[in-house]
Coordinates of C-alpha atoms in Angstrom, one line a residue:
Chain A
X1 CA 180.6 -24.0 -46.6
X2 CA 180.0 -20.9 -44.6
X3 CA 180.4 -19.6 -41.2
X4 CA 176.8 -18.5 -41.6
X5 CA 175.6 -21.8 -40.4
X6 CA 176.5 -22.9 -36.9
X7 CA 177.5 -26.5 -37.6
X8 CA 176.9 -27.6 -34.1
X9 CA 173.2 -27.0 -34.6
X10 CA 172.9 -28.9 -37.8
X11 CA 171.4 -32.4 -38.1
X12 CA 173.6 -35.2 -39.5
X13 CA 173.2 -35.8 -43.2
X14 CA 174.0 -39.5 -42.8
X15 CA 173.9 -41.7 -39.7
X16 CA 175.4 -45.1 -39.9
X17 CA 174.5 -47.4 -37.0
X18 CA 176.1 -50.8 -36.3
X19 CA 176.5 -51.6 -39.9
X20 CA 177.6 -55.2 -40.4
X21 CA 178.3 -57.3 -43.5
X22 CA 179.4 -60.9 -43.3
X23 CA 180.7 -63.1 -46.1
X24 CA 179.6 -66.4 -44.6
X25 CA 181.7 -66.8 -41.4
X26 CA 184.1 -64.1 -42.6
X27 CA 183.7 -60.5 -41.5
X28 CA 183.3 -57.9 -44.2
X29 CA 182.8 -55.0 -41.9
X30 CA 181.5 -55.2 -38.3
X31 CA 179.5 -52.8 -36.2
X32 CA 180.5 -49.6 -38.0
X33 CA 178.8 -46.5 -36.6
X34 CA 179.3 -42.8 -37.4
X35 CA 177.5 -39.6 -38.2
X36 CA 178.4 -37.5 -41.2
X37 CA 177.4 -33.8 -41.2
X38 CA 176.6 -31.6 -44.2
X39 CA 179.8 -30.4 -45.9
X40 CA 182.0 -33.0 -44.1
X41 CA 184.4 -35.1 -46.1
X42 CA 185.4 -38.3 -44.4
X43 CA 188.2 -40.6 -45.5
X44 CA 188.3 -44.3 -44.9
X45 CA 191.7 -45.9 -45.0
X46 CA 193.1 -49.3 -44.4
X47 CA 195.0 -52.0 -46.3
X48 CA 193.5 -54.2 -49.0
X49 CA 190.9 -56.5 -47.4
X50 CA 190.4 -54.3 -44.4
X51 CA 186.7 -54.0 -45.3
X52 CA 186.7 -50.4 -46.5
X53 CA 185.2 -51.0 -49.9
X54 CA 182.7 -53.5 -48.4
X55 CA 181.6 -50.8 -46.0
X56 CA 181.3 -48.2 -48.8
X57 CA 179.2 -50.6 -51.0
X58 CA 177.0 -51.6 -48.1
X59 CA 176.3 -47.9 -47.3
X60 CA 175.6 -47.1 -50.9
X61 CA 173.2 -50.0 -51.1
X62 CA 175.3 -51.9 -53.7
X63 CA 175.1 -55.0 -51.5
X64 CA 172.8 -55.7 -48.6
X65 CA 174.4 -55.6 -45.2
X66 CA 173.4 -58.2 -42.6
X67 CA 172.6 -55.7 -39.8
X68 CA 172.5 -52.1 -39.1
X69 CA 171.0 -48.8 -40.4
X70 CA 172.1 -46.2 -43.0
X71 CA 169.9 -43.2 -42.2
X72 CA 169.9 -40.4 -44.7
X73 CA 168.3 -37.0 -44.1
X74 CA 166.1 -36.9 -47.2
X75 CA 164.9 -33.6 -48.6
X76 CA 161.2 -34.7 -48.6
X77 CA 160.8 -36.8 -45.5
X78 CA 163.7 -36.1 -43.2
X79 CA 165.8 -39.0 -41.8
X80 CA 165.0 -42.3 -43.5
X81 CA 166.7 -45.7 -43.2
X82 CA 167.8 -46.3 -46.8
X83 CA 168.1 -50.0 -46.2
X84 CA 164.4 -50.2 -45.6
X85 CA 163.6 -48.2 -48.7
X86 CA 161.9 -49.8 -51.7
X87 CA 164.2 -50.6 -54.7
X88 CA 162.7 -47.7 -56.8
X89 CA 163.1 -45.3 -54.0
X90 CA 166.7 -46.2 -53.4
X91 CA 167.4 -46.0 -57.2
X92 CA 165.9 -42.5 -57.3
X93 CA 168.1 -41.5 -54.4
X94 CA 171.1 -42.9 -56.3
X95 CA 170.3 -40.6 -59.2
X96 CA 169.5 -37.5 -57.2
X97 CA 171.0 -36.8 -53.8
X98 CA 173.6 -39.6 -53.9
X99 CA 176.5 -40.2 -56.3
X100 CA 179.0 -42.9 -56.5
X101 CA 182.4 -42.5 -58.1
X102 CA 184.0 -45.8 -59.0
X103 CA 187.7 -46.6 -59.0
X104 CA 187.5 -47.7 -62.6
X105 CA 185.8 -45.0 -64.7
X106 CA 184.4 -47.7 -67.0
X107 CA 182.3 -49.1 -64.1
X108 CA 180.6 -45.7 -63.7
X109 CA 180.4 -44.7 -67.3
X110 CA 178.5 -46.0 -70.3
X111 CA 181.4 -46.6 -72.7
X112 CA 179.2 -46.8 -75.8
X113 CA 177.5 -43.4 -75.2
X114 CA 179.1 -40.0 -76.0
X115 CA 180.7 -37.9 -73.2
X116 CA 177.7 -35.5 -73.5
X117 CA 175.3 -38.4 -73.4
X118 CA 176.9 -39.8 -70.2
X119 CA 176.3 -36.5 -68.5
X120 CA 172.9 -35.9 -70.0
X121 CA 171.6 -39.4 -69.1
X122 CA 171.7 -38.5 -65.4
X123 CA 169.8 -35.3 -66.1
X124 CA 167.2 -37.1 -68.1
X125 CA 166.8 -39.7 -65.3
X126 CA 165.6 -36.9 -63.0
X127 CA 163.2 -35.5 -65.6
X128 CA 165.3 -33.3 -67.9
X129 CA 163.6 -33.3 -71.3
X130 CA 164.9 -30.2 -73.2
X131 CA 167.7 -31.4 -75.5
X132 CA 169.3 -27.9 -75.8
X133 CA 169.4 -27.3 -72.1
X134 CA 170.7 -30.8 -71.4
X135 CA 173.5 -30.3 -74.0
X136 CA 174.3 -26.9 -72.6
X137 CA 174.6 -28.3 -69.1
X138 CA 176.7 -31.2 -70.3
X139 CA 179.1 -28.7 -72.0
X140 CA 179.2 -26.6 -68.9
X141 CA 180.2 -29.6 -66.8
X142 CA 182.8 -30.8 -69.3
X143 CA 184.4 -27.4 -68.8
X144 CA 184.2 -27.6 -65.0
X145 CA 186.1 -30.9 -65.1
X146 CA 188.6 -29.5 -67.6
X147 CA 187.5 -31.4 -70.7
X148 CA 187.2 -29.4 -73.9
X149 CA 183.6 -29.1 -75.1
X150 CA 184.9 -30.1 -78.6
X151 CA 185.0 -33.7 -77.1
X152 CA 181.3 -33.7 -76.2
X153 CA 180.4 -36.1 -79.0
X154 CA 183.3 -38.4 -78.5
X155 CA 182.9 -41.7 -76.6
X156 CA 184.8 -42.1 -73.3
X157 CA 186.6 -45.1 -74.8
X158 CA 188.6 -42.5 -76.8
X159 CA 189.6 -40.7 -73.6
X160 CA 192.7 -41.1 -71.4
X161 CA 192.2 -42.6 -67.9
X162 CA 192.4 -39.3 -66.2
X163 CA 189.8 -37.8 -68.6
X164 CA 187.5 -40.8 -68.1
X165 CA 187.7 -40.3 -64.4
X166 CA 186.9 -36.6 -64.7
X167 CA 184.0 -37.4 -67.0
X168 CA 182.7 -39.9 -64.4
X169 CA 182.9 -37.1 -61.8
X170 CA 180.9 -34.7 -64.1
X171 CA 178.3 -37.4 -64.7
X172 CA 177.9 -37.9 -61.0
X173 CA 177.8 -34.2 -59.9
X174 CA 175.6 -32.8 -62.6
X175 CA 172.4 -33.4 -60.6
X176 CA 173.8 -31.6 -57.6
X177 CA 174.0 -34.5 -55.2
X178 CA 174.4 -33.9 -51.4
X179 CA 176.4 -37.0 -50.7
X180 CA 179.1 -38.6 -52.8
X181 CA 180.7 -42.0 -52.2
X182 CA 184.1 -42.4 -53.8
X183 CA 186.0 -45.6 -54.1
X184 CA 189.7 -45.0 -54.7
X185 CA 189.0 -42.1 -57.1
X186 CA 192.7 -41.5 -57.9
X187 CA 193.7 -45.2 -57.9
X188 CA 195.6 -46.3 -61.1
X189 CA 196.3 -42.8 -62.3
X190 CA 199.7 -41.1 -62.8
X191 CA 200.8 -38.8 -60.0
X192 CA 200.5 -35.7 -62.2
X193 CA 197.0 -36.7 -63.2
X194 CA 196.2 -37.5 -59.6
X195 CA 197.2 -34.1 -58.4
X196 CA 195.0 -32.5 -61.0
X197 CA 192.0 -34.7 -60.1
X198 CA 192.5 -34.0 -56.4
X199 CA 192.6 -30.3 -56.9
X200 CA 189.5 -30.6 -59.0
X201 CA 187.7 -32.7 -56.4
X202 CA 188.8 -30.4 -53.6
X203 CA 187.4 -27.3 -55.3
X204 CA 184.1 -29.0 -56.4
X205 CA 183.5 -30.3 -52.8
X206 CA 184.1 -26.8 -51.4
X207 CA 182.0 -24.9 -54.1
X208 CA 179.1 -27.3 -53.9
X209 CA 179.3 -27.8 -50.1
X210 CA 179.2 -31.6 -50.7
X211 CA 179.5 -34.3 -48.1
X212 CA 181.7 -37.1 -49.2
X213 CA 183.0 -40.5 -48.1
X214 CA 186.2 -41.4 -49.8
X215 CA 187.8 -44.9 -49.6
X216 CA 191.4 -45.0 -50.4
X217 CA 194.7 -46.6 -49.3
X218 CA 196.6 -43.4 -50.1
X219 CA 197.2 -41.3 -47.0
X220 CA 198.2 -38.3 -49.1
X221 CA 194.8 -38.2 -50.7
X222 CA 192.9 -38.1 -47.4
X223 CA 195.3 -35.5 -46.0
X224 CA 194.4 -33.3 -48.9
X225 CA 190.6 -34.0 -49.2
X226 CA 189.2 -35.4 -45.9
X227 CA 188.3 -33.4 -42.8
X228 CA 188.2 -36.6 -40.8
X229 CA 189.4 -40.1 -41.0
X230 CA 188.4 -43.6 -40.1
X231 CA 191.0 -46.3 -40.0
X232 CA 189.9 -49.9 -40.7
X233 CA 191.5 -53.2 -40.1
X234 CA 190.0 -56.7 -40.4
X235 CA 186.5 -55.2 -40.9
X236 CA 186.6 -53.1 -37.7
X237 CA 187.1 -49.4 -37.2
X238 CA 190.3 -49.2 -35.1
X239 CA 190.6 -45.4 -34.9
X240 CA 188.8 -42.3 -36.1
X241 CA 189.2 -38.6 -35.7
X242 CA 190.4 -35.4 -37.3
X243 CA 192.5 -36.2 -40.3
X244 CA 195.7 -34.4 -39.4
X245 CA 195.5 -35.6 -35.8
X246 CA 195.1 -39.3 -36.8
X247 CA 198.0 -39.0 -39.2
X248 CA 200.3 -37.0 -37.0
X249 CA 199.5 -38.5 -33.7
X250 CA 198.1 -41.9 -34.3
X251 CA 196.9 -43.7 -31.2
X252 CA 196.3 -47.3 -32.4
X253 CA 199.1 -49.7 -33.2
X254 CA 197.8 -50.4 -36.7
X255 CA 197.5 -46.7 -37.6
X256 CA 201.0 -46.1 -36.3
X257 CA 202.2 -48.9 -38.5
X258 CA 200.3 -47.6 -41.5
X259 CA 201.6 -44.0 -41.1
X260 CA 205.2 -45.1 -40.6
X261 CA 205.0 -47.3 -43.6
X262 CA 204.6 -44.5 -46.1
X263 CA 207.7 -43.7 -48.1
X264 CA 208.9 -40.2 -47.8
X265 CA 209.4 -38.4 -51.1
Chain B
X1 CA 190.9 -16.8 -24.7
X2 CA 193.3 -19.7 -24.5
X3 CA 193.5 -21.7 -21.3
X4 CA 195.2 -25.0 -20.5
X5 CA 194.6 -26.8 -17.3
X6 CA 196.6 -29.7 -16.1
X7 CA 197.4 -30.9 -19.6
X8 CA 199.6 -33.9 -20.1
X9 CA 200.9 -35.5 -23.3
X10 CA 202.6 -38.9 -23.9
X11 CA 203.3 -40.9 -27.0
X12 CA 202.7 -44.7 -26.9
X13 CA 204.8 -46.5 -29.5
X14 CA 202.9 -49.7 -30.1
X15 CA 205.3 -51.0 -32.6
X16 CA 208.3 -50.6 -30.3
X17 CA 207.3 -52.7 -27.4
X18 CA 204.5 -50.3 -26.5
X19 CA 206.9 -47.9 -25.0
X20 CA 205.1 -45.0 -23.4
X21 CA 207.0 -41.8 -23.6
X22 CA 205.7 -39.0 -21.4
X23 CA 206.6 -35.6 -22.9
X24 CA 204.6 -33.1 -20.9
X25 CA 202.9 -32.9 -17.6
X26 CA 200.8 -30.4 -15.6
X27 CA 200.7 -27.8 -18.3
X28 CA 198.9 -24.7 -17.1
X29 CA 198.8 -21.7 -19.3
X30 CA 196.5 -18.8 -19.9
X31 CA 196.5 -16.2 -22.6
X32 CA 194.0 -13.3 -22.6
X33 CA 192.7 -11.4 -25.6
X34 CA 195.3 -8.8 -26.8
X35 CA 198.1 -10.6 -25.1
X36 CA 201.1 -12.3 -26.6
X37 CA 202.8 -15.1 -24.7
X38 CA 206.2 -16.4 -25.8
X39 CA 207.1 -20.0 -25.3
X40 CA 210.7 -20.5 -24.3
X41 CA 212.9 -23.5 -23.5
X42 CA 215.6 -25.5 -25.1
X43 CA 215.2 -27.2 -28.4
X44 CA 213.2 -30.4 -27.8
X45 CA 211.6 -29.1 -24.6
X46 CA 208.2 -29.3 -26.3
X47 CA 207.3 -25.8 -27.6
X48 CA 206.0 -27.0 -30.9
X49 CA 204.3 -30.0 -29.2
X50 CA 202.4 -27.6 -27.0
X51 CA 201.3 -25.6 -30.0
X52 CA 200.1 -28.8 -31.8
X53 CA 198.1 -29.8 -28.6
X54 CA 196.3 -26.4 -28.7
X55 CA 195.6 -26.7 -32.4
X56 CA 194.2 -30.2 -32.0
X57 CA 196.9 -31.7 -34.2
X58 CA 198.1 -33.8 -31.2
X59 CA 195.7 -35.4 -28.8
X60 CA 196.1 -34.5 -25.1
X61 CA 196.4 -37.5 -22.8
X62 CA 194.6 -35.6 -20.0
X63 CA 193.5 -32.1 -19.0
X64 CA 191.6 -29.3 -20.6
X65 CA 192.6 -27.3 -23.6
X66 CA 190.2 -24.4 -23.8
X67 CA 190.2 -22.1 -26.8
X68 CA 187.2 -19.8 -26.5
X69 CA 184.6 -22.1 -25.1
X70 CA 185.7 -25.2 -26.8
X71 CA 187.7 -27.9 -25.1
X72 CA 190.0 -29.0 -27.9
X73 CA 191.0 -32.2 -26.0
X74 CA 187.4 -33.5 -26.1
X75 CA 186.0 -31.9 -29.3
X76 CA 184.5 -33.6 -32.3
X77 CA 186.5 -33.2 -35.6
X78 CA 183.9 -30.8 -37.0
X79 CA 184.1 -28.6 -33.9
X80 CA 187.8 -28.4 -34.3
X81 CA 187.5 -27.6 -38.0
X82 CA 185.0 -24.8 -37.2
X83 CA 187.4 -23.5 -34.5
X84 CA 190.3 -23.5 -37.0
X85 CA 188.1 -21.7 -39.6
X86 CA 186.7 -19.0 -37.4
X87 CA 188.8 -18.7 -34.2
X88 CA 192.2 -20.2 -34.2
X89 CA 194.9 -19.5 -36.7
X90 CA 198.3 -21.3 -36.9
X91 CA 201.4 -20.2 -38.8
X92 CA 203.6 -23.3 -38.8
X93 CA 207.2 -23.4 -39.9
X94 CA 206.3 -25.1 -43.2
X95 CA 203.7 -24.3 -45.8
X96 CA 201.8 -27.4 -46.8
X97 CA 200.8 -26.5 -50.3
X98 CA 198.2 -28.1 -52.5
X99 CA 199.6 -28.6 -56.0
X100 CA 198.4 -26.2 -58.7
X101 CA 196.8 -23.6 -56.4
X102 CA 198.2 -20.1 -57.0
X103 CA 199.8 -18.2 -54.2
X104 CA 197.1 -15.5 -54.2
X105 CA 194.4 -18.2 -53.7
X106 CA 196.5 -19.9 -51.0
X107 CA 196.5 -16.7 -49.0
X108 CA 192.8 -15.8 -49.8
X109 CA 191.5 -19.2 -48.8
X110 CA 191.0 -18.6 -45.0
X111 CA 188.9 -15.5 -45.9
X112 CA 186.8 -17.4 -48.5
X113 CA 186.2 -20.1 -45.9
X114 CA 184.4 -17.7 -43.6
X115 CA 182.3 -16.3 -46.5
X116 CA 184.2 -13.2 -47.5
X117 CA 183.3 -12.2 -51.1
X118 CA 185.9 -13.3 -53.6
X119 CA 187.1 -9.8 -54.7
X120 CA 187.5 -8.6 -51.1
X121 CA 189.4 -11.8 -50.2
X122 CA 191.7 -11.4 -53.2
X123 CA 192.4 -7.7 -52.5
X124 CA 193.4 -8.5 -48.9
X125 CA 195.6 -11.4 -50.1
X126 CA 197.2 -9.1 -52.7
X127 CA 198.0 -6.4 -50.2
X128 CA 199.5 -8.9 -47.7
X129 CA 201.7 -10.5 -50.4
X130 CA 202.8 -7.0 -51.5
X131 CA 203.6 -6.0 -47.9
X132 CA 205.7 -9.2 -47.5
X133 CA 207.6 -8.4 -50.7
X134 CA 206.4 -11.3 -52.8
X135 CA 206.8 -10.1 -56.4
X136 CA 203.5 -9.7 -58.2
X137 CA 204.6 -12.0 -61.0
X138 CA 204.7 -14.9 -58.6
X139 CA 201.1 -14.5 -57.3
X140 CA 199.5 -16.6 -60.0
X141 CA 202.0 -19.4 -59.5
X142 CA 201.8 -22.3 -57.1
X143 CA 204.1 -21.8 -54.1
X144 CA 205.4 -25.3 -54.6
X145 CA 208.2 -23.9 -56.7
X146 CA 209.0 -20.9 -54.5
X147 CA 212.2 -20.6 -52.4
X148 CA 212.0 -21.5 -48.7
X149 CA 211.9 -17.9 -47.6
X150 CA 209.1 -17.0 -50.1
X151 CA 207.1 -20.0 -49.0
X152 CA 207.4 -18.9 -45.4
X153 CA 206.2 -15.4 -46.3
X154 CA 203.2 -16.8 -48.2
X155 CA 202.5 -18.9 -45.1
X156 CA 202.6 -15.8 -42.9
X157 CA 200.3 -13.9 -45.3
X158 CA 197.9 -16.7 -45.1
X159 CA 197.9 -16.8 -41.3
X160 CA 197.2 -13.1 -41.2
X161 CA 194.6 -12.8 -44.0
X162 CA 191.7 -13.4 -41.7
X163 CA 191.5 -11.7 -38.3
X164 CA 191.6 -14.8 -36.0
X165 CA 190.7 -14.1 -32.4
X166 CA 193.6 -16.5 -31.4
X167 CA 196.8 -17.2 -33.2
X168 CA 199.7 -19.7 -32.8
X169 CA 202.9 -18.6 -34.4
X170 CA 205.8 -21.0 -34.7
X171 CA 209.0 -19.1 -35.6
X172 CA 207.3 -16.5 -37.8
X173 CA 210.5 -14.4 -38.1
X174 CA 213.0 -17.2 -38.7
X175 CA 215.2 -16.6 -41.7
X176 CA 213.6 -13.3 -42.7
X177 CA 215.6 -10.3 -43.7
X178 CA 215.3 -7.1 -41.6
X179 CA 212.6 -5.5 -43.7
X180 CA 210.3 -8.6 -43.8
X181 CA 211.0 -9.2 -40.1
X182 CA 209.8 -5.7 -39.3
X183 CA 206.6 -6.3 -41.4
X184 CA 205.8 -9.5 -39.5
X185 CA 206.4 -7.8 -36.1
X186 CA 204.0 -5.1 -37.3
X187 CA 201.4 -7.6 -38.3
X188 CA 201.7 -9.3 -34.8
X189 CA 201.3 -6.0 -33.1
X190 CA 198.3 -5.2 -35.2
X191 CA 196.7 -8.5 -34.3
X192 CA 197.3 -7.8 -30.6
X193 CA 195.9 -4.3 -30.9
X194 CA 192.6 -5.7 -32.4
X195 CA 192.5 -8.1 -29.4
X196 CA 193.9 -11.4 -30.6
X197 CA 195.4 -13.8 -28.1
X198 CA 198.7 -15.0 -29.4
X199 CA 201.1 -17.7 -28.5
X200 CA 204.5 -17.5 -30.2
X201 CA 207.8 -19.3 -30.5
X202 CA 210.6 -16.9 -31.4
X203 CA 214.3 -17.8 -31.4
X204 CA 215.0 -14.2 -32.3
X205 CA 215.3 -12.6 -28.9
X206 CA 214.9 -9.1 -30.0
X207 CA 211.6 -10.0 -31.8
X208 CA 210.5 -11.9 -28.8
X209 CA 211.1 -9.0 -26.4
X210 CA 209.4 -6.6 -28.8
X211 CA 206.0 -8.4 -29.1
X212 CA 205.7 -10.7 -26.1
X213 CA 204.0 -9.6 -22.9
X214 CA 205.1 -12.6 -20.9
X215 CA 207.0 -15.8 -21.2
X216 CA 206.4 -19.4 -20.3
X217 CA 209.3 -21.8 -20.0
X218 CA 208.2 -25.1 -21.4
X219 CA 210.9 -27.0 -19.6
X220 CA 208.9 -26.6 -16.5
X221 CA 206.4 -29.1 -18.0
X222 CA 208.9 -31.8 -18.6
X223 CA 208.0 -35.0 -16.8
X224 CA 209.8 -35.3 -13.5
X225 CA 210.9 -38.9 -13.7
X226 CA 212.2 -40.2 -17.0
X227 CA 210.4 -43.4 -18.0

């Protein structure tokens, strides 16, 4: 992230237009629109069932929305509606410029493959063939996520929850994606492990200039990681804006309730 | 550099019968480059609220909040983030620290954010920490464990690491000893000399008189009729 680039002049990396997902008569998420610019980190908060995970999965192409557009500024062809892409095209995007960090590391890892293999697999998917180089990069990434390279041949099933989550992050970031979707990345971890993971994510996002969309119910996580915030309730976006402004001066009744419900430590 | 026109602020408490509490009206304020304006007024008059409005932390109900050529009251989040990175610094009363980040990096961060090379940024951070009498053995530790006074000095060092064209200072000299207080006043005068526009809140009257060119009494912006 540099002052070298005037952000006002940049094109959005992702444009979401009127994205709607219904579950029969029930609303998953309705008419969600926003632009995400290169280097921006956006948080999506809301209680369970507010539609935040539905929205994330619809954007990431995990399930098909009923209406709307998810336009991504691809390297080769410029802005393309990813919902109209062919399945192989979208899968390729999912391995290169996009990454998805699941709440449960086991959903994003292959548990029967070694730690090094988990990272290497993504490299091979984009054409990496040289074993020595792949292993070297895998070791480098284990170091970056603070896992000793002596664990490179161990399976993730032998790792703690926090380590598994860091391994999942390494696997996702090794191909240098431009956009990372994260679903409750710190959910279910101890607070001390959470702090370490948040610090790690924060520095990786800055160093790599990543854009990210983070779904969480933890307001402390978004305060630390997100530049801007979207608050969802019953499938609708009720408020959005600069993170500290939304948290310190919430305008919508639901956001005020959400912010005032947090226990002070 | 900083210009507020007809700004008003109210809070609507939706969960308390949608009570609307007007807190400020008809705020007009102008600060030129190289000038320091002191906000005065009783506790609760809205000095910090006004600062938060300028920083974009609070949303103005109406009016224009110009910092440089950006209207903070209307700006997109990314424009405010760019403004905070390149133009507008804010030394609040409390340091919000990220766990595990060493004090030296906390101070160097604003410089790194504008693309200053790492060694240069760290040198500047080190000299500021030394100037503010933070013992060198603490630099590699996270300020989470520091005393209140040390945290405040780290916060000040961070606020002065990068030469912001505009600065908001909320009680920068509160609870400092004479030597550190003198250092902070020197930093403020240095910032003015290089052309920074500064708005400050100082309860310390001697400090206020030393660095401020003019004063604005915030009580004048209180809503006339209580709701």
